Amino acid sequence: MKLWGGRFEKSTDELVHRYNASIDFDRRLYAADIQGSQAYARALADAGILTQEELMAILDGLARVQLEFDEQRFPFDPADEDIHSAVERRLHQLIGPVAGKLHTGRSRNDQVATDMRLFMLPEVEGLHAHIVALQAVIVDRAVQHIDLIMPGYTHLQQAQPVLWSHWLMSYFWMLARDSERLEDWRRRAAVSPLGAGALAGTPLELDRAALAADLGLDSISANSLDAVSDRDFVVEFLFCAALLQVHLSRLAEDLIIFSSREFGYVRIDEAYATGSSLMPQKMNPDPLELARGKTGRILGHLVGLLTTLKGLPSAYNKDMQEDKEPVFDALDTLNLTLPILAGIVRTLKVDGDRMASALDEGTLATELADYLVRQGVPFRQSHAIVGQAVRRAAEQDVPLWALSLETLQALHPAFGPDAYQVLDFWEAVEAKSAPGGTATRAVQGQIEKAQDWLQEHSTESTDKAMGF
Ligand code: ARG
């Protein structure tokens, strides 16, 4: 039974049927499809298209179909093209010809656009919860190790000393933006296309707003052509997913470097590492490498879908069927990556001594330049003077603080004996006390802000993801 068999004399080529079919992957939409159909049936009854009896038969039949899916005993048929035809076909088998009234005024075009939104809304909430759970772990570890000092890097070269907690918290704020982007995404996703029909709208007296409310959606689409062809919410989600995965990838990369023998700042818990089949001593950060590596596929999904949509003529085109697998894959990938990274951060062994002893005194050169600035020397000049001091120290093969006061004063008379006081890693850290800086007090302030953020953005789902 084909939904569109009427005008055809010949049957579909077998390869074309397989090519056309999306049932292998869009079966994942079954609950959303049934939810949409149940609400649509109620709207049809409200509009006087279905009698109460017919409505009850359809609702009851849909509930039975749902149960078959839930219990993984839905009888698929080789002729099923997609989830919409499969559900309708089965409903017909269960309740007879009255099933045929369900599709009145509806097209698979507005149906599938609705299904994707209904499917994605709770999924994205679940994803959001995983992000917030990772953010909470980050704050916990930052609180626990607020006072460890380590080299801060630019260009992966030691730059200035920072607190480890400050480094870690930098990821909190990236993830906060990711969370907020997904919260904002909801506004454009919770829109109901139902009632747009195939492209032109519905001839029925449907109360579209009531139908949207029944589906838990916030508003209705304003233009039926746009409604059936709008996949912005899918693209936007893939962008959110891509940027999120990029952040996770960078966190993974930092941890890979910091856990290497040469750095040794952190140790990955054995439960999150893997071994080598050849070298018995190896402990490899495979999960972190995968977090980094899987970024490629998610970026690919975003570019892939944008490319699919580019150049499509108005309204629905079958190309749009390609919107589903990228969403499923992005969700599956992130729903694993996020809790794994949370586990890695939660169980990380942190070696404050290794970090502190890795600090190169060159990272204090800026402090010396700032010292001269406080004596009234313009920064550009002090930068050049301290550059010469660094060179002298290198020539004499001694640290910066071993240069004699005469040597310093020969470079600039403003150097006094107190200049040596600024050549201290902790002094350097605590000097950055303005909000957002790495001084202990500033990091504490940042952590309080983060805790407020967590309170504000927590939901029942985030509590669950955090294991409360
Ligand atoms: N499986 C289709 C999709 O995902 C459903 C919509 C089909 N509409 C159509 N006019 N052929 O896009």
Coordinates of C-alpha atoms and ligand atoms in Angstrom, one line a residue:
M1 CA 0.0 0.0 0.0
K2 CA 1.5 3.3 -1.1
L3 CA 0.3 6.6 0.1
W4 CA 0.4 7.9 -3.4
G5 CA -0.2 4.8 -5.5
G6 CA -3.5 6.0 -7.1
R7 CA -2.2 7.6 -10.3
F8 CA 0.4 5.0 -11.0
E9 CA 0.0 2.0 -13.3
K10 CA 3.5 0.6 -12.9
S11 CA 5.1 -0.4 -9.6
T12 CA 8.2 1.4 -8.4
D13 CA 11.6 0.1 -9.5
E14 CA 13.1 -1.8 -6.5
L15 CA 16.3 0.3 -6.4
V16 CA 14.2 3.5 -6.5
H17 CA 12.1 2.2 -3.7
R18 CA 15.2 1.7 -1.6
Y19 CA 16.6 5.0 -2.6
N20 CA 13.5 6.9 -1.8
A21 CA 12.8 5.2 1.5
S22 CA 13.8 6.8 4.8
I23 CA 12.3 4.2 7.1
D24 CA 15.6 2.8 8.1
F25 CA 16.5 5.9 9.9
D26 CA 13.4 8.0 10.3
R27 CA 11.7 5.2 12.4
R28 CA 13.5 7.1 15.2
L29 CA 10.8 9.7 14.8
Y30 CA 7.9 7.3 15.6
A31 CA 6.9 8.8 19.0
A32 CA 7.0 12.3 17.5
D33 CA 5.0 11.2 14.5
I34 CA 2.3 9.5 16.7
Q35 CA 2.2 12.5 19.1
G36 CA 1.7 14.8 16.0
S37 CA -1.1 12.5 14.6
Q38 CA -2.9 12.3 17.9
A39 CA -3.0 16.1 18.2
Y40 CA -4.0 16.4 14.6
A41 CA -6.8 13.9 15.1
R42 CA -8.1 16.0 18.0
A43 CA -8.0 19.1 15.8
L44 CA -9.9 17.3 13.1
A45 CA -12.6 16.4 15.6
D46 CA -12.7 19.9 16.9
A47 CA -13.2 21.1 13.3
G48 CA -16.0 18.6 12.8
I49 CA -14.2 16.3 10.4
L50 CA -14.1 13.4 12.7
T51 CA -16.9 12.2 15.0
Q52 CA -16.1 11.5 18.6
E53 CA -16.3 7.8 17.9
E54 CA -13.9 8.1 15.0
L55 CA -11.5 10.2 17.1
M56 CA -11.5 7.6 19.8
A57 CA -10.9 4.8 17.4
I58 CA -7.9 6.7 15.9
L59 CA -6.4 7.7 19.2
D60 CA -6.8 4.2 20.5
G61 CA -5.2 2.7 17.4
L62 CA -2.3 5.2 17.5
A63 CA -1.7 4.3 21.2
R64 CA -1.5 0.6 20.1
V65 CA 1.0 1.4 17.4
Q66 CA 3.0 3.4 19.9
L67 CA 3.1 0.4 22.2
E68 CA 4.3 -1.9 19.4
F69 CA 7.2 0.5 18.7
D70 CA 7.9 0.9 22.4
E71 CA 8.0 -2.8 22.9
Q72 CA 10.0 -3.2 19.7
R73 CA 7.4 -5.5 18.1
F74 CA 6.2 -3.1 15.4
P75 CA 5.7 -5.2 12.3
F76 CA 7.6 -3.4 9.5
D77 CA 6.6 -4.1 6.0
P78 CA 9.1 -4.1 3.1
A79 CA 6.8 -1.6 1.4
D80 CA 7.0 1.0 4.2
E81 CA 8.6 4.1 2.7
D82 CA 9.0 6.3 5.8
I83 CA 7.8 6.5 9.3
H84 CA 4.6 8.4 8.3
S85 CA 3.5 5.7 5.8
A86 CA 4.4 2.9 8.2
V87 CA 2.4 4.3 11.1
E88 CA -0.6 5.0 8.8
R89 CA -0.4 1.6 7.2
R90 CA -0.3 -0.1 10.6
L91 CA -3.2 2.1 11.9
H92 CA -5.2 1.0 9.0
Q93 CA -4.5 -2.7 9.7
L94 CA -5.5 -2.2 13.3
I95 CA -8.6 -0.1 13.1
G96 CA -9.8 -0.3 9.5
P97 CA -10.8 2.3 6.9
V98 CA -11.4 5.1 9.5
A99 CA -7.6 5.4 9.7
G100 CA -7.8 6.9 6.2
K101 CA -9.5 10.0 7.7
L102 CA -6.4 11.0 9.7
H103 CA -4.6 12.4 6.8
T104 CA -7.4 14.8 5.8
G105 CA -5.9 18.2 4.9
R106 CA -2.5 17.0 6.0
S107 CA 0.6 16.3 3.9
R108 CA 3.7 14.5 4.8
N109 CA 5.4 17.8 4.1
D110 CA 3.9 19.6 7.1
Q111 CA 3.9 16.4 9.0
V112 CA 7.6 15.7 8.7
A113 CA 8.5 19.3 9.5
T114 CA 6.3 19.0 12.6
D115 CA 7.8 15.6 13.6
M116 CA 11.4 16.9 13.4
R117 CA 10.5 19.8 15.7
L118 CA 8.7 17.5 18.1
F119 CA 11.5 15.0 18.1
M120 CA 14.3 17.6 18.5
L121 CA 12.8 19.7 21.4
P122 CA 13.1 17.1 24.2
E123 CA 16.4 15.7 22.6
V124 CA 18.0 19.2 22.7
E125 CA 16.8 19.6 26.3
G126 CA 18.6 16.3 27.1
L127 CA 21.7 17.5 25.4
H128 CA 21.5 20.8 27.2
A129 CA 21.4 18.9 30.5
H130 CA 24.6 17.0 29.6
I131 CA 26.3 20.3 28.9
V132 CA 25.2 21.8 32.2
A133 CA 26.4 18.6 34.0
L134 CA 29.9 19.0 32.5
Q135 CA 29.8 22.7 33.5
A136 CA 29.0 21.7 37.1
V137 CA 31.9 19.2 37.2
I138 CA 34.2 22.0 35.9
V139 CA 33.1 24.3 38.7
D140 CA 33.6 21.6 41.3
R141 CA 37.2 20.9 40.2
A142 CA 38.0 24.6 40.0
V143 CA 36.8 25.1 43.6
Q144 CA 38.8 22.1 44.7
H145 CA 42.0 23.3 43.1
I146 CA 41.6 27.0 43.1
D147 CA 45.2 27.7 44.2
L148 CA 47.4 25.8 41.8
I149 CA 49.6 27.9 39.6
M150 CA 50.7 26.9 36.1
P151 CA 52.1 28.4 33.0
G152 CA 49.5 30.1 30.8
Y153 CA 50.2 29.6 27.1
T154 CA 49.8 31.5 23.9
H155 CA 51.1 29.8 20.7
L156 CA 51.7 26.9 23.0
Q157 CA 54.7 28.8 24.4
Q158 CA 54.8 29.8 28.1
A159 CA 53.3 33.3 28.3
Q160 CA 52.3 34.4 31.8
P161 CA 51.5 32.4 35.0
V162 CA 47.8 31.6 35.6
L163 CA 45.8 29.5 38.0
W164 CA 44.9 26.0 36.9
S165 CA 41.3 26.8 38.1
H166 CA 41.3 29.9 35.8
W167 CA 42.4 27.7 32.8
L168 CA 39.7 25.2 33.7
M169 CA 37.0 27.8 34.2
S170 CA 37.6 29.2 30.7
Y171 CA 35.8 26.1 29.4
F172 CA 32.9 26.7 31.7
W173 CA 32.1 30.0 29.8
M174 CA 32.4 28.4 26.4
L175 CA 29.9 25.8 27.5
A176 CA 27.7 28.5 29.0
R177 CA 27.4 30.1 25.6
D178 CA 26.7 26.7 24.1
S179 CA 23.9 26.1 26.6
E180 CA 22.4 29.6 26.0
R181 CA 22.5 29.1 22.3
L182 CA 20.5 25.9 22.6
E183 CA 18.0 27.7 25.0
D184 CA 17.6 30.4 22.4
W185 CA 17.3 27.9 19.6
R186 CA 14.0 26.7 21.2
R187 CA 12.3 30.0 20.2
R188 CA 12.6 29.2 16.5
A189 CA 12.1 25.4 16.9
A190 CA 8.9 25.4 18.9
V191 CA 6.8 26.7 16.0
S192 CA 4.1 24.5 14.5
P193 CA 4.0 24.0 10.7
L194 CA 0.9 21.8 11.0
G195 CA -1.9 23.1 8.8
A196 CA 0.5 24.2 6.1
G197 CA -0.6 21.2 4.1
A198 CA 1.6 20.3 1.1
L199 CA 2.5 23.9 0.5
A200 CA -0.6 26.1 0.2
G201 CA -2.3 25.8 3.6
T202 CA -5.3 23.8 4.7
P203 CA -8.9 24.2 3.4
L204 CA -10.2 22.9 6.8
E205 CA -11.4 25.1 9.6
L206 CA -8.5 24.0 11.8
D207 CA -7.6 25.9 14.9
R208 CA -3.9 25.9 14.2
A209 CA -3.0 27.8 17.4
A210 CA -4.9 25.3 19.6
L211 CA -3.2 22.5 17.7
A212 CA 0.2 24.0 18.3
A213 CA -0.6 24.4 22.0
D214 CA -1.8 20.8 22.2
L215 CA 1.7 19.8 20.8
G216 CA 3.4 21.9 23.4
L217 CA 4.7 24.3 20.7
D218 CA 4.7 28.1 21.3
S219 CA 3.5 29.5 18.0
I220 CA 2.4 28.7 14.5
S221 CA 4.2 29.3 11.2
A222 CA 3.1 32.5 9.4
N223 CA 3.5 31.2 5.8
S224 CA 2.7 27.8 4.5
L225 CA 5.4 27.8 1.8
D226 CA 8.0 28.7 4.4
A227 CA 6.6 26.3 6.9
V228 CA 7.2 23.2 4.7
S229 CA 10.6 24.2 3.5
D230 CA 12.1 25.7 6.7
R231 CA 14.9 23.7 8.0
D232 CA 16.6 26.6 9.7
F233 CA 16.0 25.0 13.1
V234 CA 18.0 21.9 11.9
V235 CA 20.9 24.0 10.5
E236 CA 20.9 26.1 13.7
F237 CA 21.0 23.1 15.8
L238 CA 23.9 21.6 13.8
F239 CA 25.8 24.9 14.2
C240 CA 25.2 24.8 17.9
A241 CA 26.4 21.2 17.9
A242 CA 29.4 21.9 15.8
L243 CA 30.6 24.8 18.0
L244 CA 30.0 22.8 21.1
Q245 CA 32.0 19.9 19.7
V246 CA 34.8 22.4 18.8
H247 CA 34.9 23.5 22.4
L248 CA 35.0 19.9 23.6
S249 CA 37.7 19.2 21.1
R250 CA 39.9 22.1 22.4
L251 CA 39.4 20.9 26.0
A252 CA 40.4 17.4 24.9
E253 CA 43.5 18.7 23.2
D254 CA 44.5 20.7 26.3
L255 CA 44.1 17.6 28.4
I256 CA 46.0 15.4 25.9
I257 CA 48.9 17.8 26.1
F258 CA 48.7 18.4 29.8
S259 CA 48.6 14.6 30.5
S260 CA 51.7 13.8 28.3
R261 CA 54.8 12.7 30.1
E262 CA 56.6 16.0 29.2
F263 CA 53.9 18.1 30.9
G264 CA 52.5 15.8 33.5
Y265 CA 50.1 18.5 34.9
V266 CA 47.2 16.0 35.0
R267 CA 46.7 12.2 34.9
I268 CA 43.8 10.7 33.2
D269 CA 42.0 8.1 35.3
E270 CA 42.6 4.5 34.0
A271 CA 38.9 4.1 33.4
Y272 CA 39.2 6.7 30.7
A273 CA 42.4 5.5 29.0
T274 CA 43.2 2.6 26.8
G275 CA 46.3 0.6 26.1
S276 CA 48.5 -0.4 23.2
S277 CA 48.4 -3.9 21.7
L278 CA 52.2 -3.7 21.1
M279 CA 53.7 -1.5 23.8
P280 CA 52.9 -2.8 27.2
Q281 CA 53.7 0.5 29.0
K282 CA 51.3 2.6 27.0
M283 CA 48.3 4.4 28.4
N284 CA 46.6 6.4 25.7
P285 CA 44.0 9.1 26.0
D286 CA 41.8 7.6 23.2
P287 CA 38.5 9.0 24.4
L288 CA 40.0 12.5 24.3
E289 CA 41.4 11.9 20.9
L290 CA 37.9 10.7 19.8
A291 CA 36.3 13.8 21.3
R292 CA 38.7 15.8 19.1
G293 CA 38.4 13.5 16.1
K294 CA 34.6 13.3 16.0
T295 CA 34.5 17.1 15.6
G296 CA 35.1 16.4 11.9
R297 CA 31.9 14.6 11.3
I298 CA 29.8 17.2 13.1
L299 CA 31.3 20.0 11.2
G300 CA 30.7 17.9 8.1
H301 CA 27.0 17.5 9.0
L302 CA 26.6 21.3 9.3
V303 CA 28.2 22.0 6.0
G304 CA 26.5 19.0 4.4
L305 CA 23.0 20.2 5.2
L306 CA 23.7 23.8 4.3
T307 CA 24.9 22.5 0.9
T308 CA 21.8 20.3 0.5
L309 CA 19.5 23.3 1.1
K310 CA 21.5 25.7 -1.0
G311 CA 19.7 26.3 -4.3
L312 CA 16.5 24.4 -3.5
P313 CA 13.4 25.9 -5.1
S314 CA 10.5 27.0 -3.0
A315 CA 8.7 24.7 -0.6
Y316 CA 9.3 21.0 0.0
N317 CA 11.8 19.0 -2.1
K318 CA 12.8 15.5 -1.4
D319 CA 16.4 16.7 -0.8
M320 CA 15.1 17.7 2.7
Q321 CA 14.8 14.1 3.7
E322 CA 18.6 14.4 4.1
D323 CA 18.1 16.5 7.2
K324 CA 17.6 13.6 9.6
E325 CA 20.7 11.5 9.8
P326 CA 23.0 14.5 10.6
V327 CA 20.8 15.4 13.6
F328 CA 20.7 11.9 14.9
D329 CA 24.4 11.5 14.6
A330 CA 25.2 14.8 16.1
L331 CA 22.9 14.0 19.1
D332 CA 24.4 10.5 19.5
T333 CA 27.9 11.8 19.3
L334 CA 27.5 14.6 21.8
N335 CA 25.3 12.5 24.2
L336 CA 28.4 10.2 24.6
T337 CA 31.1 12.8 24.3
L338 CA 29.7 15.1 27.0
P339 CA 29.3 12.6 29.9
I340 CA 32.7 11.0 29.0
L341 CA 34.4 14.3 29.2
A342 CA 32.6 15.0 32.5
G343 CA 33.9 11.7 33.8
I344 CA 37.4 12.5 32.7
V345 CA 37.4 16.0 34.3
R346 CA 35.8 14.6 37.5
T347 CA 38.4 11.9 38.0
L348 CA 41.5 13.9 36.8
K349 CA 44.5 13.7 39.1
V350 CA 46.0 17.1 39.2
D351 CA 49.7 17.6 39.9
G352 CA 50.3 21.1 41.3
D353 CA 54.0 20.6 41.8
R354 CA 54.6 19.6 38.2
M355 CA 52.7 22.7 37.0
A356 CA 54.6 25.0 39.4
S357 CA 58.0 23.6 38.5
A358 CA 57.3 23.9 34.8
L359 CA 57.0 27.7 35.2
D360 CA 59.7 29.5 33.3
E361 CA 60.9 32.7 34.8
G362 CA 60.6 34.3 31.4
T363 CA 56.9 34.4 32.1
L364 CA 57.6 37.2 34.5
A365 CA 59.2 39.6 31.9
T366 CA 55.9 41.3 31.5
E367 CA 55.8 42.0 35.2
L368 CA 59.1 43.8 35.0
A369 CA 57.9 45.9 32.1
D370 CA 54.8 46.7 34.2
Y371 CA 57.1 47.7 37.0
L372 CA 58.8 50.3 34.8
V373 CA 55.4 51.5 33.7
R374 CA 54.6 52.2 37.3
Q375 CA 57.8 54.3 37.4
G376 CA 56.4 56.4 34.6
V377 CA 58.2 54.8 31.7
P378 CA 55.9 54.4 28.6
F379 CA 55.0 50.8 28.0
R380 CA 56.5 50.6 24.5
Q381 CA 59.8 51.7 25.9
S382 CA 59.7 49.5 29.0
H383 CA 58.9 46.5 26.7
A384 CA 62.1 47.1 24.7
I385 CA 64.2 47.6 27.9
V386 CA 63.0 44.4 29.5
G387 CA 63.6 42.7 26.2
Q388 CA 67.2 43.7 26.5
A389 CA 67.3 42.5 30.1
V390 CA 66.0 39.1 29.0
R391 CA 68.7 39.0 26.4
R392 CA 71.4 39.8 29.0
A393 CA 70.1 37.0 31.2
A394 CA 70.2 34.6 28.3
E395 CA 73.8 35.7 27.4
Q396 CA 74.9 35.2 31.0
D397 CA 72.8 32.0 31.2
V398 CA 71.1 33.1 34.4
P399 CA 67.4 33.7 35.3
L400 CA 66.1 37.2 35.0
W401 CA 66.1 37.7 38.8
A402 CA 69.9 36.9 38.9
L403 CA 70.8 40.1 36.9
S404 CA 72.5 42.6 39.1
L405 CA 70.8 45.9 39.9
E406 CA 73.7 47.7 38.1
T407 CA 72.9 45.7 35.0
L408 CA 69.3 46.7 35.2
Q409 CA 70.0 50.3 36.0
A410 CA 72.4 50.5 33.1
L411 CA 69.4 49.6 30.9
H412 CA 67.2 52.2 32.7
P413 CA 67.8 54.3 35.8
A414 CA 64.2 53.8 37.1
F415 CA 65.0 50.2 38.1
G416 CA 65.2 50.1 41.9
P417 CA 65.9 47.2 44.4
D418 CA 62.1 46.7 44.7
A419 CA 62.1 45.6 41.0
Y420 CA 63.0 42.1 42.2
Q421 CA 59.8 41.8 44.2
V422 CA 57.7 41.7 41.1
L423 CA 59.7 38.7 39.8
D424 CA 57.5 36.3 41.6
F425 CA 55.0 33.9 40.0
W426 CA 52.4 34.4 42.7
E427 CA 52.8 38.2 42.6
A428 CA 52.2 38.0 38.9
V429 CA 49.1 36.0 39.3
E430 CA 47.6 38.1 42.2
A431 CA 48.3 41.3 40.3
K432 CA 45.6 40.3 37.8
S433 CA 42.8 41.1 40.2
A434 CA 40.4 43.0 37.9
P435 CA 37.3 40.9 37.2
G436 CA 38.0 38.2 34.7
G437 CA 41.7 38.0 35.6
T438 CA 43.6 35.1 37.1
A439 CA 44.1 36.5 40.7
T440 CA 42.7 34.1 43.3
R441 CA 40.1 36.7 44.3
A442 CA 39.0 37.3 40.7
V443 CA 38.7 33.5 40.1
Q444 CA 36.6 33.2 43.2
G445 CA 34.4 36.0 41.9
Q446 CA 34.2 34.1 38.6
I447 CA 33.3 30.9 40.3
E448 CA 30.4 32.6 42.2
K449 CA 29.1 34.0 38.9
A450 CA 29.3 30.5 37.5
Q451 CA 27.4 29.1 40.4
D452 CA 24.7 31.7 39.9
W453 CA 24.6 30.7 36.2
L454 CA 24.2 27.1 37.1
Q455 CA 21.3 27.9 39.4
E456 CA 19.6 30.0 36.8
H457 CA 20.0 27.4 34.0
S458 CA 19.2 24.2 35.9
T459 CA 16.1 22.3 35.1
E460 CA 14.7 18.9 36.1
S461 CA 16.7 17.4 33.2
T462 CA 20.0 18.9 34.3
D463 CA 19.4 17.6 37.8
K464 CA 19.0 14.2 36.4
A465 CA 22.1 14.5 34.2
M466 CA 24.1 15.6 37.2
G467 CA 22.8 12.5 39.1
F468 CA 20.7 14.3 41.8
Ligands
ARG1 N1 10.3 11.0 4.2 C1 10.0 12.3 3.8 C2 11.1 13.3 4.4 O1 11.7 13.0 5.3 C3 8.7 12.7 4.3 C4 8.1 13.8 3.4 C5 7.7 13.3 2.1 N2 7.0 14.2 1.3 C6 6.9 14.1 0.0 N3 6.3 15.0 -0.6 N4 7.4 13.1 -0.6 O2 11.2 14.4 3.9

